[in-house]
């Protein structure tokens, strides 16, 4: 399937997901600097591909979009809650070329906006009974969302802690992104399978698919940072400025005879890191083959993920899921 066709399907689902979010997060509310800031943040962009995956998985297994929407919206709310807090932690002033929420209204209010989104995600999930889900399925989804958020929080802690380390292994890195990124993606597709009433065997295959493409997405996202800015005032190499231990950084440190110069650049305060130092760090990664290593890892993970879809019935939505995996490998967003 042409990846553009997959993206057209995601675009079709975006307004439907946004409408579902508005059912639990009102656009107009008497309390200022809360829900209005949620919608400001959502309106700055975002593709809604995670809830799209949830819906397409549900449909691929015989379920309906209508029954998947409350949980799919919850996944998107949780994702954006994490972005608002992530921007605070990284002191990022721009996301998608717009001022971040904390830059607009200050850190105390921005933290509260994120907290409000966290709560509303569970409100959205609990709406499952309104669209015909059984109490048992609704409980499983609430439990799943709790697990996803727990993993996400643990992964973020591991990410922050890793910036003070020089001995991080690739296995530790993979464990970190399995929580920080993989949990949200696998939780999206696994939730779709639960809603559709798929067998436990199919649920596990779908979950493994989500884990693999979640890993691939994070590595591809880190690679993208070396080619163009992530909506942060157009800067290249923000992860280097922030000292993040990406797969490329871990590979370089563990395979270089003398990685100290690279480590020194990573560990320098962001405001003291010059563009020339960032360029130097990227040259080091290129010279050691760390960028190519990461690209090959993405390709391998994508193929492993697609293999987990083999037991699914051959439908258009299965093709969408395969196409979405391939799109992550080619992504430029």
mmCIF file of C-alpha atoms in Angstrom:
data_model
loop_
_atom_site.group_PDB
_atom_site.id
_atom_site.type_symbol
_atom_site.label_atom_id
_atom_site.label_comp_id
_atom_site.label_asym_id
_atom_site.label_seq_id
_atom_site.Cartn_x
_atom_site.Cartn_y
_atom_site.Cartn_z
ATOM 1 C CA UNK A 1 0.000 0.000 0.000
ATOM 2 C CA UNK A 2 1.170 3.522 -0.809
ATOM 3 C CA UNK A 3 2.071 5.252 2.459
ATOM 4 C CA UNK A 4 0.245 8.353 1.239
ATOM 5 C CA UNK A 5 -2.968 6.322 1.291
ATOM 6 C CA UNK A 6 -2.329 5.459 4.931
ATOM 7 C CA UNK A 7 -1.780 9.096 5.734
ATOM 8 C CA UNK A 8 -5.013 10.075 4.032
ATOM 9 C CA UNK A 9 -6.823 7.659 6.341
ATOM 10 C CA UNK A 10 -5.135 9.222 9.384
ATOM 11 C CA UNK A 11 -6.172 12.667 8.130
ATOM 12 C CA UNK A 12 -9.769 11.467 7.795
ATOM 13 C CA UNK A 13 -9.772 10.280 11.399
ATOM 14 C CA UNK A 14 -8.166 13.399 12.900
ATOM 15 C CA UNK A 15 -11.303 15.619 13.028
ATOM 16 C CA UNK A 16 -13.310 12.696 14.403
ATOM 17 C CA UNK A 17 -10.783 12.221 17.211
ATOM 18 C CA UNK A 18 -10.708 15.971 17.908
ATOM 19 C CA UNK A 19 -14.486 16.035 18.181
ATOM 20 C CA UNK A 20 -14.328 13.164 20.674
ATOM 21 C CA UNK A 21 -11.753 15.055 22.756
ATOM 22 C CA UNK A 22 -14.053 18.086 22.873
ATOM 23 C CA UNK A 23 -16.729 15.911 24.481
ATOM 24 C CA UNK A 24 -14.631 15.726 27.653
ATOM 25 C CA UNK A 25 -12.504 18.880 27.355
ATOM 26 C CA UNK A 26 -14.724 21.898 26.606
ATOM 27 C CA UNK A 27 -13.366 24.664 24.399
ATOM 28 C CA UNK A 28 -15.114 27.369 26.396
ATOM 29 C CA UNK A 29 -14.982 27.242 30.180
ATOM 30 C CA UNK A 30 -15.257 29.821 32.943
ATOM 31 C CA UNK A 31 -11.882 28.800 34.420
ATOM 32 C CA UNK A 32 -9.113 30.453 32.433
ATOM 33 C CA UNK A 33 -5.691 29.001 31.637
ATOM 34 C CA UNK A 34 -6.879 25.419 31.787
ATOM 35 C CA UNK A 35 -8.988 23.854 29.036
ATOM 36 C CA UNK A 36 -8.414 26.830 26.743
ATOM 37 C CA UNK A 37 -4.688 26.061 26.901
ATOM 38 C CA UNK A 38 -5.344 22.402 26.115
ATOM 39 C CA UNK A 39 -7.017 23.422 22.877
ATOM 40 C CA UNK A 40 -4.297 25.977 22.143
ATOM 41 C CA UNK A 41 -1.758 23.174 22.423
ATOM 42 C CA UNK A 42 -3.812 20.727 20.341
ATOM 43 C CA UNK A 43 -4.368 23.338 17.638
ATOM 44 C CA UNK A 44 -0.620 23.827 17.128
ATOM 45 C CA UNK A 45 -0.528 20.553 15.204
ATOM 46 C CA UNK A 46 -0.116 16.845 15.732
ATOM 47 C CA UNK A 47 -1.211 14.093 13.380
ATOM 48 C CA UNK A 48 -3.367 11.973 15.770
ATOM 49 C CA UNK A 49 -1.749 8.813 14.373
ATOM 50 C CA UNK A 50 -1.787 6.985 17.717
ATOM 51 C CA UNK A 51 -5.582 7.147 18.072
ATOM 52 C CA UNK A 52 -5.729 6.396 14.354
ATOM 53 C CA UNK A 53 -3.819 3.181 15.008
ATOM 54 C CA UNK A 54 -6.266 2.284 17.772
ATOM 55 C CA UNK A 55 -9.258 2.762 15.490
ATOM 56 C CA UNK A 56 -7.712 0.974 12.496
ATOM 57 C CA UNK A 57 -6.717 -1.979 14.691
ATOM 58 C CA UNK A 58 -10.218 -2.212 16.108
ATOM 59 C CA UNK A 59 -11.742 -2.136 12.618
ATOM 60 C CA UNK A 60 -9.204 -4.667 11.307
ATOM 61 C CA UNK A 61 -10.441 -7.105 13.947
ATOM 62 C CA UNK A 62 -14.145 -6.591 13.326
ATOM 63 C CA UNK A 63 -14.844 -3.747 15.745
ATOM 64 C CA UNK A 64 -16.245 -0.290 15.033
ATOM 65 C CA UNK A 65 -14.790 3.193 15.035
ATOM 66 C CA UNK A 66 -17.590 4.450 17.297
ATOM 67 C CA UNK A 67 -16.740 2.005 20.069
ATOM 68 C CA UNK A 68 -13.012 2.745 19.796
ATOM 69 C CA UNK A 69 -13.265 6.541 19.883
ATOM 70 C CA UNK A 70 -13.451 7.224 23.659
ATOM 71 C CA UNK A 71 -10.302 5.206 24.350
ATOM 72 C CA UNK A 72 -8.566 6.465 21.192
ATOM 73 C CA UNK A 73 -9.194 10.049 22.318
ATOM 74 C CA UNK A 74 -7.805 9.181 25.756
ATOM 75 C CA UNK A 75 -4.571 7.974 24.162
ATOM 76 C CA UNK A 76 -4.196 11.292 22.333
ATOM 77 C CA UNK A 77 -4.936 13.259 25.505
ATOM 78 C CA UNK A 78 -2.283 11.320 27.437
ATOM 79 C CA UNK A 79 0.249 11.826 24.648
ATOM 80 C CA UNK A 80 -0.275 15.583 24.712
ATOM 81 C CA UNK A 81 -0.274 15.756 28.507
ATOM 82 C CA UNK A 82 3.199 14.215 28.353
ATOM 83 C CA UNK A 83 4.336 16.762 25.744
ATOM 84 C CA UNK A 84 3.284 19.717 27.891
ATOM 85 C CA UNK A 85 5.236 18.369 30.870
ATOM 86 C CA UNK A 86 8.144 17.358 28.621
ATOM 87 C CA UNK A 87 8.434 20.924 27.329
ATOM 88 C CA UNK A 88 8.671 22.164 30.911
ATOM 89 C CA UNK A 89 11.342 19.620 31.822
ATOM 90 C CA UNK A 90 13.421 20.410 28.727
ATOM 91 C CA UNK A 91 12.684 24.159 28.905
ATOM 92 C CA UNK A 92 11.625 24.077 25.270
ATOM 93 C CA UNK A 93 10.087 27.410 24.324
ATOM 94 C CA UNK A 94 8.632 26.286 20.997
ATOM 95 C CA UNK A 95 6.783 23.226 19.754
ATOM 96 C CA UNK A 96 5.610 22.996 16.137
ATOM 97 C CA UNK A 97 6.773 26.599 15.654
ATOM 98 C CA UNK A 98 4.436 27.894 18.386
ATOM 99 C CA UNK A 99 5.264 29.029 21.939
ATOM 100 C CA UNK A 100 4.892 26.137 24.362
ATOM 101 C CA UNK A 101 2.173 26.262 27.011
ATOM 102 C CA UNK A 102 4.595 26.974 29.864
ATOM 103 C CA UNK A 103 6.171 29.814 27.873
ATOM 104 C CA UNK A 104 2.711 31.355 27.379
ATOM 105 C CA UNK A 105 1.295 31.057 30.886
ATOM 106 C CA UNK A 106 4.160 30.086 33.173
ATOM 107 C CA UNK A 107 5.276 26.804 34.681
ATOM 108 C CA UNK A 108 2.759 26.496 37.575
ATOM 109 C CA UNK A 109 -0.235 26.907 35.273
ATOM 110 C CA UNK A 110 1.260 24.673 32.578
ATOM 111 C CA UNK A 111 1.806 21.863 35.092
ATOM 112 C CA UNK A 112 -1.842 22.170 36.075
ATOM 113 C CA UNK A 113 -2.940 22.046 32.426
ATOM 114 C CA UNK A 114 -1.062 18.779 32.018
ATOM 115 C CA UNK A 115 -2.564 17.400 35.221
ATOM 116 C CA UNK A 116 -6.028 18.289 33.965
ATOM 117 C CA UNK A 117 -5.400 16.415 30.728
ATOM 118 C CA UNK A 118 -4.218 13.384 32.687
ATOM 119 C CA UNK A 119 -7.537 13.299 34.540
ATOM 120 C CA UNK A 120 -9.628 13.880 31.425
ATOM 121 C CA UNK A 121 -8.035 10.893 29.687
ATOM 122 C CA UNK A 122 -9.649 8.620 32.255
ATOM 123 C CA UNK A 123 -12.933 10.490 31.911
ATOM 124 C CA UNK A 124 -12.819 9.833 28.165
ATOM 125 C CA UNK A 125 -12.044 6.139 28.621
ATOM 126 C CA UNK A 126 -14.895 5.748 31.100
ATOM 127 C CA UNK A 127 -17.290 6.895 28.354
ATOM 128 C CA UNK A 128 -16.971 3.436 26.831
ATOM 129 C CA UNK A 129 -20.238 2.370 28.402
ATOM 130 C CA UNK A 130 -22.000 5.195 26.535
ATOM 131 C CA UNK A 131 -20.967 3.684 23.185
ATOM 132 C CA UNK A 132 -21.951 0.136 24.064
ATOM 133 C CA UNK A 133 -18.851 -1.389 25.647
ATOM 134 C CA UNK A 134 -19.398 -3.889 28.433
ATOM 135 C CA UNK A 135 -18.384 -3.088 32.004
ATOM 136 C CA UNK A 136 -15.718 -5.779 31.718
ATOM 137 C CA UNK A 137 -14.166 -4.255 28.587
ATOM 138 C CA UNK A 138 -14.361 -0.763 30.030
ATOM 139 C CA UNK A 139 -12.555 -1.909 33.179
ATOM 140 C CA UNK A 140 -9.839 -3.574 31.074
ATOM 141 C CA UNK A 141 -9.334 -0.327 29.141
ATOM 142 C CA UNK A 142 -9.062 1.743 32.327
ATOM 143 C CA UNK A 143 -6.537 -0.756 33.671
ATOM 144 C CA UNK A 144 -4.618 -0.634 30.378
ATOM 145 C CA UNK A 145 -4.526 3.164 30.376
ATOM 146 C CA UNK A 146 -3.200 3.108 33.956
ATOM 147 C CA UNK A 147 -0.427 0.758 32.844
ATOM 148 C CA UNK A 148 0.396 2.942 29.838
ATOM 149 C CA UNK A 149 0.724 6.087 31.966
ATOM 150 C CA UNK A 150 2.824 4.271 34.560
ATOM 151 C CA UNK A 151 5.207 3.019 31.872
ATOM 152 C CA UNK A 152 5.335 6.459 30.260
ATOM 153 C CA UNK A 153 6.270 8.101 33.564
ATOM 154 C CA UNK A 154 8.921 5.495 34.324
ATOM 155 C CA UNK A 155 10.393 5.881 30.845
ATOM 156 C CA UNK A 156 10.595 9.646 31.230
ATOM 157 C CA UNK A 157 12.382 9.206 34.562
ATOM 158 C CA UNK A 158 14.860 6.839 32.917
ATOM 159 C CA UNK A 159 15.401 9.359 30.108
ATOM 160 C CA UNK A 160 16.104 12.223 32.510
ATOM 161 C CA UNK A 161 18.366 10.054 34.681
ATOM 162 C CA UNK A 162 20.305 8.830 31.646
ATOM 163 C CA UNK A 163 21.556 12.326 30.894
ATOM 164 C CA UNK A 164 23.892 12.041 33.869
ATOM 165 C CA UNK A 165 25.349 8.709 32.741
ATOM 166 C CA UNK A 166 28.217 7.741 30.465
ATOM 167 C CA UNK A 167 27.770 3.976 30.779
ATOM 168 C CA UNK A 168 24.291 3.413 29.363
ATOM 169 C CA UNK A 169 24.003 0.203 27.353
ATOM 170 C CA UNK A 170 21.860 -0.387 24.284
ATOM 171 C CA UNK A 171 19.695 -2.823 26.260
ATOM 172 C CA UNK A 172 19.032 -0.116 28.846
ATOM 173 C CA UNK A 173 18.218 2.348 26.089
ATOM 174 C CA UNK A 174 15.725 -0.068 24.529
ATOM 175 C CA UNK A 175 14.086 -0.644 27.907
ATOM 176 C CA UNK A 176 13.800 3.117 28.354
ATOM 177 C CA UNK A 177 12.072 3.708 25.016
ATOM 178 C CA UNK A 178 9.865 0.655 25.490
ATOM 179 C CA UNK A 179 8.353 2.586 28.385
ATOM 180 C CA UNK A 180 8.673 6.170 27.154
ATOM 181 C CA UNK A 181 7.370 5.584 23.620
ATOM 182 C CA UNK A 182 6.561 1.931 23.053
ATOM 183 C CA UNK A 183 3.962 1.719 25.826
ATOM 184 C CA UNK A 184 1.790 4.444 24.306
ATOM 185 C CA UNK A 185 1.882 2.935 20.820
ATOM 186 C CA UNK A 186 1.377 -0.658 21.955
ATOM 187 C CA UNK A 187 -1.359 0.556 24.305
ATOM 188 C CA UNK A 188 -3.100 2.165 21.334
ATOM 189 C CA UNK A 189 -3.296 -0.980 19.223
ATOM 190 C CA UNK A 190 -3.820 -3.336 22.163
ATOM 191 C CA UNK A 191 -6.768 -1.219 23.266
ATOM 192 C CA UNK A 192 -8.210 -1.465 19.764
ATOM 193 C CA UNK A 193 -7.930 -5.257 19.913
ATOM 194 C CA UNK A 194 -9.619 -5.369 23.333
ATOM 195 C CA UNK A 195 -12.508 -3.251 22.078
ATOM 196 C CA UNK A 196 -12.940 -5.505 19.035
ATOM 197 C CA UNK A 197 -13.117 -8.579 21.274
ATOM 198 C CA UNK A 198 -10.142 -10.276 19.629
ATOM 199 C CA UNK A 199 -8.690 -13.495 21.036
ATOM 200 C CA UNK A 200 -5.874 -13.271 23.571
ATOM 201 C CA UNK A 201 -3.449 -14.633 20.987
ATOM 202 C CA UNK A 202 -4.337 -11.887 18.511
ATOM 203 C CA UNK A 203 -4.242 -9.269 21.272
ATOM 204 C CA UNK A 204 -0.666 -10.254 22.075
ATOM 205 C CA UNK A 205 0.418 -10.239 18.423
ATOM 206 C CA UNK A 206 -1.042 -6.772 17.964
ATOM 207 C CA UNK A 207 0.583 -5.551 21.154
ATOM 208 C CA UNK A 208 3.976 -6.822 19.969
ATOM 209 C CA UNK A 209 3.446 -5.032 16.645
ATOM 210 C CA UNK A 210 2.828 -1.812 18.558
ATOM 211 C CA UNK A 211 5.907 -2.268 20.716
ATOM 212 C CA UNK A 212 8.166 -2.778 17.705
ATOM 213 C CA UNK A 213 6.902 0.198 15.726
ATOM 214 C CA UNK A 214 6.951 2.285 18.921
ATOM 215 C CA UNK A 215 10.657 1.576 19.312
ATOM 216 C CA UNK A 216 11.189 2.377 15.641
ATOM 217 C CA UNK A 217 9.287 5.645 15.939
ATOM 218 C CA UNK A 218 11.456 6.875 18.823
ATOM 219 C CA UNK A 219 14.712 6.045 17.064
ATOM 220 C CA UNK A 220 13.442 7.628 13.833
ATOM 221 C CA UNK A 221 12.387 10.678 15.845
ATOM 222 C CA UNK A 222 15.881 10.984 17.304
ATOM 223 C CA UNK A 223 17.391 10.633 13.827
ATOM 224 C CA UNK A 224 15.108 13.368 12.543
ATOM 225 C CA UNK A 225 16.586 15.750 15.100
ATOM 226 C CA UNK A 226 19.896 15.632 13.236
ATOM 227 C CA UNK A 227 18.288 16.678 9.955
ATOM 228 C CA UNK A 228 15.822 19.353 10.948
ATOM 229 C CA UNK A 229 14.448 21.037 14.053
ATOM 230 C CA UNK A 230 11.534 19.449 15.890
ATOM 231 C CA UNK A 231 9.515 22.624 15.779
ATOM 232 C CA UNK A 232 11.847 24.238 18.274
ATOM 233 C CA UNK A 233 12.705 27.447 16.472
ATOM 234 C CA UNK A 234 14.155 25.391 13.625
ATOM 235 C CA UNK A 235 17.265 24.293 15.522
ATOM 236 C CA UNK A 236 19.104 21.129 14.544
ATOM 237 C CA UNK A 237 20.558 18.873 17.225
ATOM 238 C CA UNK A 238 18.385 19.807 20.170
ATOM 239 C CA UNK A 239 18.849 16.350 21.683
ATOM 240 C CA UNK A 240 22.596 16.981 21.756
ATOM 241 C CA UNK A 241 22.055 20.329 23.441
ATOM 242 C CA UNK A 242 19.861 18.618 26.036
ATOM 243 C CA UNK A 243 22.393 15.848 26.617
ATOM 244 C CA UNK A 244 19.956 13.092 25.669
ATOM 245 C CA UNK A 245 21.307 9.564 25.369
ATOM 246 C CA UNK A 246 19.771 8.611 22.041
ATOM 247 C CA UNK A 247 20.578 5.269 20.420
ATOM 248 C CA UNK A 248 23.149 7.062 18.274
ATOM 249 C CA UNK A 249 24.823 8.593 21.327
ATOM 250 C CA UNK A 250 24.835 5.261 23.173
ATOM 251 C CA UNK A 251 26.301 3.512 20.120
ATOM 252 C CA UNK A 252 29.045 6.115 19.746
ATOM 253 C CA UNK A 253 30.015 6.114 23.428
ATOM 254 C CA UNK A 254 30.132 2.306 23.594
ATOM 255 C CA UNK A 255 32.088 1.887 20.353
ATOM 256 C CA UNK A 256 34.571 4.752 20.487
ATOM 257 C CA UNK A 257 38.042 4.357 21.973
ATOM 258 C CA UNK A 258 37.931 7.918 23.279
ATOM 259 C CA UNK A 259 34.366 9.248 23.545
ATOM 260 C CA UNK A 260 35.179 11.936 26.106
ATOM 261 C CA UNK A 261 35.000 14.904 23.713
ATOM 262 C CA UNK A 262 31.549 13.777 22.598
ATOM 263 C CA UNK A 263 30.444 13.219 26.209
ATOM 264 C CA UNK A 264 31.691 16.688 27.162
ATOM 265 C CA UNK A 265 29.500 18.240 24.456
ATOM 266 C CA UNK A 266 26.469 16.256 25.637
ATOM 267 C CA UNK A 267 27.024 17.189 29.274
ATOM 268 C CA UNK A 268 27.581 20.895 28.655
ATOM 269 C CA UNK A 269 24.637 23.087 29.772
ATOM 270 C CA UNK A 270 22.255 23.681 26.897
ATOM 271 C CA UNK A 271 22.731 27.438 26.920
ATOM 272 C CA UNK A 272 26.520 26.995 26.690
ATOM 273 C CA UNK A 273 26.478 24.536 23.772
ATOM 274 C CA UNK A 274 27.445 26.248 20.518
ATOM 275 C CA UNK A 275 26.266 25.414 17.007
ATOM 276 C CA UNK A 276 29.833 24.423 16.116
ATOM 277 C CA UNK A 277 29.902 21.922 18.965
ATOM 278 C CA UNK A 278 26.616 20.432 17.790
ATOM 279 C CA UNK A 279 28.018 20.149 14.254
ATOM 280 C CA UNK A 280 31.145 18.492 15.666
ATOM 281 C CA UNK A 281 29.068 15.968 17.617
ATOM 282 C CA UNK A 282 27.048 15.099 14.510
ATOM 283 C CA UNK A 283 30.272 14.617 12.524
ATOM 284 C CA UNK A 284 31.498 12.225 15.229
ATOM 285 C CA UNK A 285 28.290 10.206 15.016
ATOM 286 C CA UNK A 286 28.523 10.060 11.232
ATOM 287 C CA UNK A 287 32.177 9.049 11.333
ATOM 288 C CA UNK A 288 31.540 6.179 13.737
ATOM 289 C CA UNK A 289 28.567 4.936 11.715
ATOM 290 C CA UNK A 290 26.165 5.587 14.579
ATOM 291 C CA UNK A 291 23.526 7.222 12.375
ATOM 292 C CA UNK A 292 23.583 4.339 9.889
ATOM 293 C CA UNK A 293 23.412 1.877 12.775
ATOM 294 C CA UNK A 294 20.247 3.566 14.016
ATOM 295 C CA UNK A 295 18.683 3.645 10.532
ATOM 296 C CA UNK A 296 19.301 -0.088 10.156
ATOM 297 C CA UNK A 297 17.789 -0.677 13.590
ATOM 298 C CA UNK A 298 14.632 1.161 12.543
ATOM 299 C CA UNK A 299 14.312 -0.963 9.407
ATOM 300 C CA UNK A 300 14.781 -4.192 11.396
ATOM 301 C CA UNK A 301 12.189 -3.202 14.010
ATOM 302 C CA UNK A 302 9.647 -2.258 11.348
ATOM 303 C CA UNK A 303 9.984 -5.629 9.628
ATOM 304 C CA UNK A 304 9.691 -7.448 12.960
ATOM 305 C CA UNK A 305 6.572 -5.455 13.772
ATOM 306 C CA UNK A 306 4.918 -6.252 10.448
ATOM 307 C CA UNK A 307 5.537 -9.972 11.026
ATOM 308 C CA UNK A 308 3.270 -9.820 14.081
ATOM 309 C CA UNK A 309 0.366 -8.800 11.823
ATOM 310 C CA UNK A 310 0.434 -12.046 9.833
ATOM 311 C CA UNK A 311 -2.315 -13.759 11.906
ATOM 312 C CA UNK A 312 -4.750 -10.884 11.269
ATOM 313 C CA UNK A 313 -7.385 -11.351 8.547
ATOM 314 C CA UNK A 314 -6.501 -9.777 5.210
ATOM 315 C CA UNK A 315 -8.457 -6.522 5.159
ATOM 316 C CA UNK A 316 -7.963 -2.929 4.100
ATOM 317 C CA UNK A 317 -7.314 -1.976 7.718
ATOM 318 C CA UNK A 318 -4.584 -4.597 8.020
ATOM 319 C CA UNK A 319 -2.975 -2.982 4.983
ATOM 320 C CA UNK A 320 -3.247 0.373 6.764
ATOM 321 C CA UNK A 321 -1.414 -1.047 9.794
ATOM 322 C CA UNK A 322 1.362 -2.419 7.591
ATOM 323 C CA UNK A 323 1.526 0.869 5.709
ATOM 324 C CA UNK A 324 1.713 2.843 8.953
ATOM 325 C CA UNK A 325 4.733 0.812 10.025
ATOM 326 C CA UNK A 326 6.430 1.485 6.692
ATOM 327 C CA UNK A 327 5.536 5.164 6.939
ATOM 328 C CA UNK A 328 7.380 5.452 10.259
ATOM 329 C CA UNK A 329 10.532 4.289 8.506
ATOM 330 C CA UNK A 330 10.128 6.972 5.835
ATOM 331 C CA UNK A 331 8.797 9.685 8.132
ATOM 332 C CA UNK A 332 9.715 13.320 7.843
ATOM 333 C CA UNK A 333 7.295 14.704 10.449
#
